[in-house]
GROMACS .gro file of C-alpha atoms in nm:
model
  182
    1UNK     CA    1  13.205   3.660  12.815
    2UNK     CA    2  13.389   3.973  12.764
    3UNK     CA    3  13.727   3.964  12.657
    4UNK     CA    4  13.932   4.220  12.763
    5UNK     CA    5  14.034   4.393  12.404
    6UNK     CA    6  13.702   4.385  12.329
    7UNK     CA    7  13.738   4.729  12.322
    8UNK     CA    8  14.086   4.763  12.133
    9UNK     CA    9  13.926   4.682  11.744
   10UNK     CA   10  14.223   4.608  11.628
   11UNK     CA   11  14.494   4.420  11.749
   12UNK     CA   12  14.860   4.458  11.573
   13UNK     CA   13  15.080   4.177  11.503
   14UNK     CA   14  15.461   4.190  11.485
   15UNK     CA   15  15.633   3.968  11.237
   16UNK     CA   16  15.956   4.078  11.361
   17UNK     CA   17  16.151   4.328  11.629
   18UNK     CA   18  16.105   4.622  11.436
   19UNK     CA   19  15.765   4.603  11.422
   20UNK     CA   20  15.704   4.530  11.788
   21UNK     CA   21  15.930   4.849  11.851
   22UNK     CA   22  15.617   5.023  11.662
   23UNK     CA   23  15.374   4.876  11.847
   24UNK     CA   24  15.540   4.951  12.170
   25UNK     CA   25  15.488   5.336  12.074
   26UNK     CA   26  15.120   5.268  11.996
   27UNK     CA   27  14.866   5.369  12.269
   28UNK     CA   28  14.719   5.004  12.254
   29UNK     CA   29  14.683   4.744  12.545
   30UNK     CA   30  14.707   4.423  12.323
   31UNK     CA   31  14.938   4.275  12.041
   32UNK     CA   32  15.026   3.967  11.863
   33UNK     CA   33  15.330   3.836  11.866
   34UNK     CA   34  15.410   3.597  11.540
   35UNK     CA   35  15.735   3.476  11.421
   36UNK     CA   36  15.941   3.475  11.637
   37UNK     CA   37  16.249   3.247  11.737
   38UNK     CA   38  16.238   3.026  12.056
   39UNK     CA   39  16.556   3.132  12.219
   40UNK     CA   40  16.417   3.526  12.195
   41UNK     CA   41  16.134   3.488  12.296
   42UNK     CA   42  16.112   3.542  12.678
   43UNK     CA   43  16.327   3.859  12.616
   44UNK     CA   44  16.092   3.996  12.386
   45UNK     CA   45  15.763   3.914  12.591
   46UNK     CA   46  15.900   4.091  12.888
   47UNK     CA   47  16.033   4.403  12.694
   48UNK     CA   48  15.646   4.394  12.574
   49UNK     CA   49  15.485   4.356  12.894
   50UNK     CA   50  15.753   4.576  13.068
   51UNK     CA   51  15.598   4.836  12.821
   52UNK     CA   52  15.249   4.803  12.921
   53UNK     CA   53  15.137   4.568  12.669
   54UNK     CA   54  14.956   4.287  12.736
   55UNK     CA   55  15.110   3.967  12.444
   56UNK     CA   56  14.872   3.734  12.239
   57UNK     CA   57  15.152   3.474  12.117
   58UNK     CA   58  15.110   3.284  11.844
   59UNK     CA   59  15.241   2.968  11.969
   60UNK     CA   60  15.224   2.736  11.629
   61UNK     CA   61  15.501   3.031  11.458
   62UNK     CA   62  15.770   2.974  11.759
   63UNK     CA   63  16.057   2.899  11.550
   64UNK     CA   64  16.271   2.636  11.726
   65UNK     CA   65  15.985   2.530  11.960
   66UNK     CA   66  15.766   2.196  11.835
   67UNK     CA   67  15.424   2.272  11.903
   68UNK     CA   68  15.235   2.037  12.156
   69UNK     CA   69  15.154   2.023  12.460
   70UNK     CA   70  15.516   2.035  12.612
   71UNK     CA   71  15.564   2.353  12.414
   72UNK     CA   72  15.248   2.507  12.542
   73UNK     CA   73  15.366   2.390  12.893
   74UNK     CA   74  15.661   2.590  12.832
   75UNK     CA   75  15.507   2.851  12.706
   76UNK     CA   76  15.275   2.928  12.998
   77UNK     CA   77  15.497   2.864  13.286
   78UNK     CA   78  15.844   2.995  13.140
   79UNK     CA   79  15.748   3.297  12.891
   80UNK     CA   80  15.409   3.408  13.032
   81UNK     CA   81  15.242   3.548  12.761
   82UNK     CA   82  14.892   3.688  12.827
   83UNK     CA   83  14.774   3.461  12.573
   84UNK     CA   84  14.772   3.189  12.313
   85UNK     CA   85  14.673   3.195  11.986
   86UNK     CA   86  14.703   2.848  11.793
   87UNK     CA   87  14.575   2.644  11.472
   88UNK     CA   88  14.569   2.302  11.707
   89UNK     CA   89  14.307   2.227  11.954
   90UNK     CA   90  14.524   2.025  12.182
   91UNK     CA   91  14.725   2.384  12.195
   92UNK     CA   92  14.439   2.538  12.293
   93UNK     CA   93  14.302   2.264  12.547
   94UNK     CA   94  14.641   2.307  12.724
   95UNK     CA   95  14.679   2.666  12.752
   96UNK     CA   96  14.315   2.644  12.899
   97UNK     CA   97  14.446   2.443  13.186
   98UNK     CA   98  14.721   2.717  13.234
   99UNK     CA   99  14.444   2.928  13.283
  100UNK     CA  100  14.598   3.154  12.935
  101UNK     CA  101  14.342   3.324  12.732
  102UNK     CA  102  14.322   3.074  12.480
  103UNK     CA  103  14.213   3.200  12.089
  104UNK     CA  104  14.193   2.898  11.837
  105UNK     CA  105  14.270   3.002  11.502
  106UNK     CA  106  14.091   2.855  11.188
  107UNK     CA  107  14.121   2.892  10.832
  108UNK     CA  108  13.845   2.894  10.646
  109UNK     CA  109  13.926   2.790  10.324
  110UNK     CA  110  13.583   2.603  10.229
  111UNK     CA  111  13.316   2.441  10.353
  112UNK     CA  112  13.514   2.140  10.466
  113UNK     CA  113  13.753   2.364  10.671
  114UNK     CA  114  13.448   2.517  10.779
  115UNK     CA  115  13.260   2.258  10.930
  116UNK     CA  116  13.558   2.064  11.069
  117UNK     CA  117  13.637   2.411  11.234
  118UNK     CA  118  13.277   2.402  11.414
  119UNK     CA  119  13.350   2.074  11.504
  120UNK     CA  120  13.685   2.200  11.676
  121UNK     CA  121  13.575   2.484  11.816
  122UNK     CA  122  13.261   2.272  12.039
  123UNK     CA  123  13.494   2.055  12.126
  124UNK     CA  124  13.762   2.290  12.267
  125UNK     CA  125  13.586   2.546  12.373
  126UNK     CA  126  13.837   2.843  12.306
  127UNK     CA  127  13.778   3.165  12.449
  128UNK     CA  128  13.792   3.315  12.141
  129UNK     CA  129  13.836   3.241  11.784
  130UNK     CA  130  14.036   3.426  11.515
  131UNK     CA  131  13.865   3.351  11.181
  132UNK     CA  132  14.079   3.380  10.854
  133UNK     CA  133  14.041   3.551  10.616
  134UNK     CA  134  13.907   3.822  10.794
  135UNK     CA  135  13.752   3.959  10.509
  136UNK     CA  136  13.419   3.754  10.499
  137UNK     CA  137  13.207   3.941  10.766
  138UNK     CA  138  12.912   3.702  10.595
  139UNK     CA  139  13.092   3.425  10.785
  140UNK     CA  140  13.218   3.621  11.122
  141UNK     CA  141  12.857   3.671  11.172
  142UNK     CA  142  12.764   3.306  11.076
  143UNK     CA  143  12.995   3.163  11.346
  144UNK     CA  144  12.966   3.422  11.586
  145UNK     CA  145  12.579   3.334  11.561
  146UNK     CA  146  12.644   2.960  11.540
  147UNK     CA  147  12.932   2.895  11.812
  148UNK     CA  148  12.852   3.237  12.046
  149UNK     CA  149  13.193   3.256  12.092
  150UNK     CA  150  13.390   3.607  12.041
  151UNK     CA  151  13.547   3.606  11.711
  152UNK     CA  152  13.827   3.813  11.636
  153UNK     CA  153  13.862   3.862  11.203
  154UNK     CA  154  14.244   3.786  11.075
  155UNK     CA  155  14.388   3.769  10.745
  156UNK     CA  156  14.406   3.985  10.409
  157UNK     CA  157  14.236   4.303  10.583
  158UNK     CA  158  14.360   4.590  10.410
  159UNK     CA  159  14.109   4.907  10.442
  160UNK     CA  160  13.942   5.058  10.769
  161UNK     CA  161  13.639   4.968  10.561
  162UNK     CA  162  13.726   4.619  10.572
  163UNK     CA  163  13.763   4.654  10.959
  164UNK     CA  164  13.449   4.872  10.991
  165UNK     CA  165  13.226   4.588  10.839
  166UNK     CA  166  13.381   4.315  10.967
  167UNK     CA  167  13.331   4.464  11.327
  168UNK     CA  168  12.991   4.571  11.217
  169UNK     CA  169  12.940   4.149  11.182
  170UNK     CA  170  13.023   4.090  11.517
  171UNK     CA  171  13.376   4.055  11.555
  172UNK     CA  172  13.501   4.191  11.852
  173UNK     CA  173  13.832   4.322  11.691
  174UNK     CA  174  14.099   4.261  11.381
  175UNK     CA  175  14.434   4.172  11.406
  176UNK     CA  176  14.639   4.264  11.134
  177UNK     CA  177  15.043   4.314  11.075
  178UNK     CA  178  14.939   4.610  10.813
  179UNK     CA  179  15.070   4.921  10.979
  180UNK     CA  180  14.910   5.175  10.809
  181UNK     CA  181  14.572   5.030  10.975
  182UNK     CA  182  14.738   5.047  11.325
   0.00000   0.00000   0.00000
């Protein structure tokens, strides 16, 4: 399956307003929305899309909004992102059903978080996963390999280098909230 930033390599992530604001002026398709607070949120997802930009919206960093599957319910039929991104495979299951590009986001910390993240990821069957940190392109490749699911790399990349060799693994892009790599 080819997902349609698959040819954006990277994908920038707001923490805030101001940073959206910058990605608004960027001549990029995609972005990922984190942080943000509940009762903003449709406003900023329209200003976004009005824009041209197509939202990935991390669903588990809605402040105000609990995340299961009432919140993803929400979620897809009231805000509309063009995507979810979240930690929790019931999260992802739902926005499946909503027919959202779902991306299931795992941390791999060791090989514990590792192999319960396999275990997650057949189960779900996310459209894509974004693997953290996105630094290991050893282990992009591994699970890309492994699950042959698109893997997006996420977390502590700080050099075009980084991005080069992590895409050069097999991700199909970065996200990152460092601006100078935007």
């Amino acid at each position: 399956m080819e997902l349609p930033f698959s040819g954006q390599p990277i994908i920038p992530a707001a923490h805030n307003q101001k940073d959206m604001e910058k990605i608004l002026e960027l001549d990029l398709t995609y972005m990922v929305m984190l942080e943000t607070h509940v009762a903003q949120l449709k406003s900023l997802v329209k200003y976004a899309q009005a824009a041209g930009k197509k939202v990935l919206l991390h669903a588990d960093l809605v402040n105000g909004l609990k995340n299961d599957d009432y919140a993803i319910d929400f979620l897809c039929k009231e805000i509309h992102p063009d995507g979810i991104i979240s930690t929790r495979g019931n999260a992802i299951m739902k926005a499946k059903q909503h027919k959202m590009l779902a991306i299931q986001r795992l941390f791999m910390i060791d090989s514990s978080a590792y192999n319960k993240g396999v275990a997650l990821i057949q189960k779900v069957q996310p459209d894509c996963i974004e693997l953290l940190p996105g630094i290991i392109p050893e282990q992009v490749q591994k699970m890309t390999q492994k699950l042959h699911i698109p893997v997006i790399a996420g977390g502590l990349i700080e050099t075009q280098e980084q991005i080069d060799q992590v895409i050069a693994s097999g991700a199909v892009a970065v996200t990152t909230s460092n601006k100078h790599l935007w």
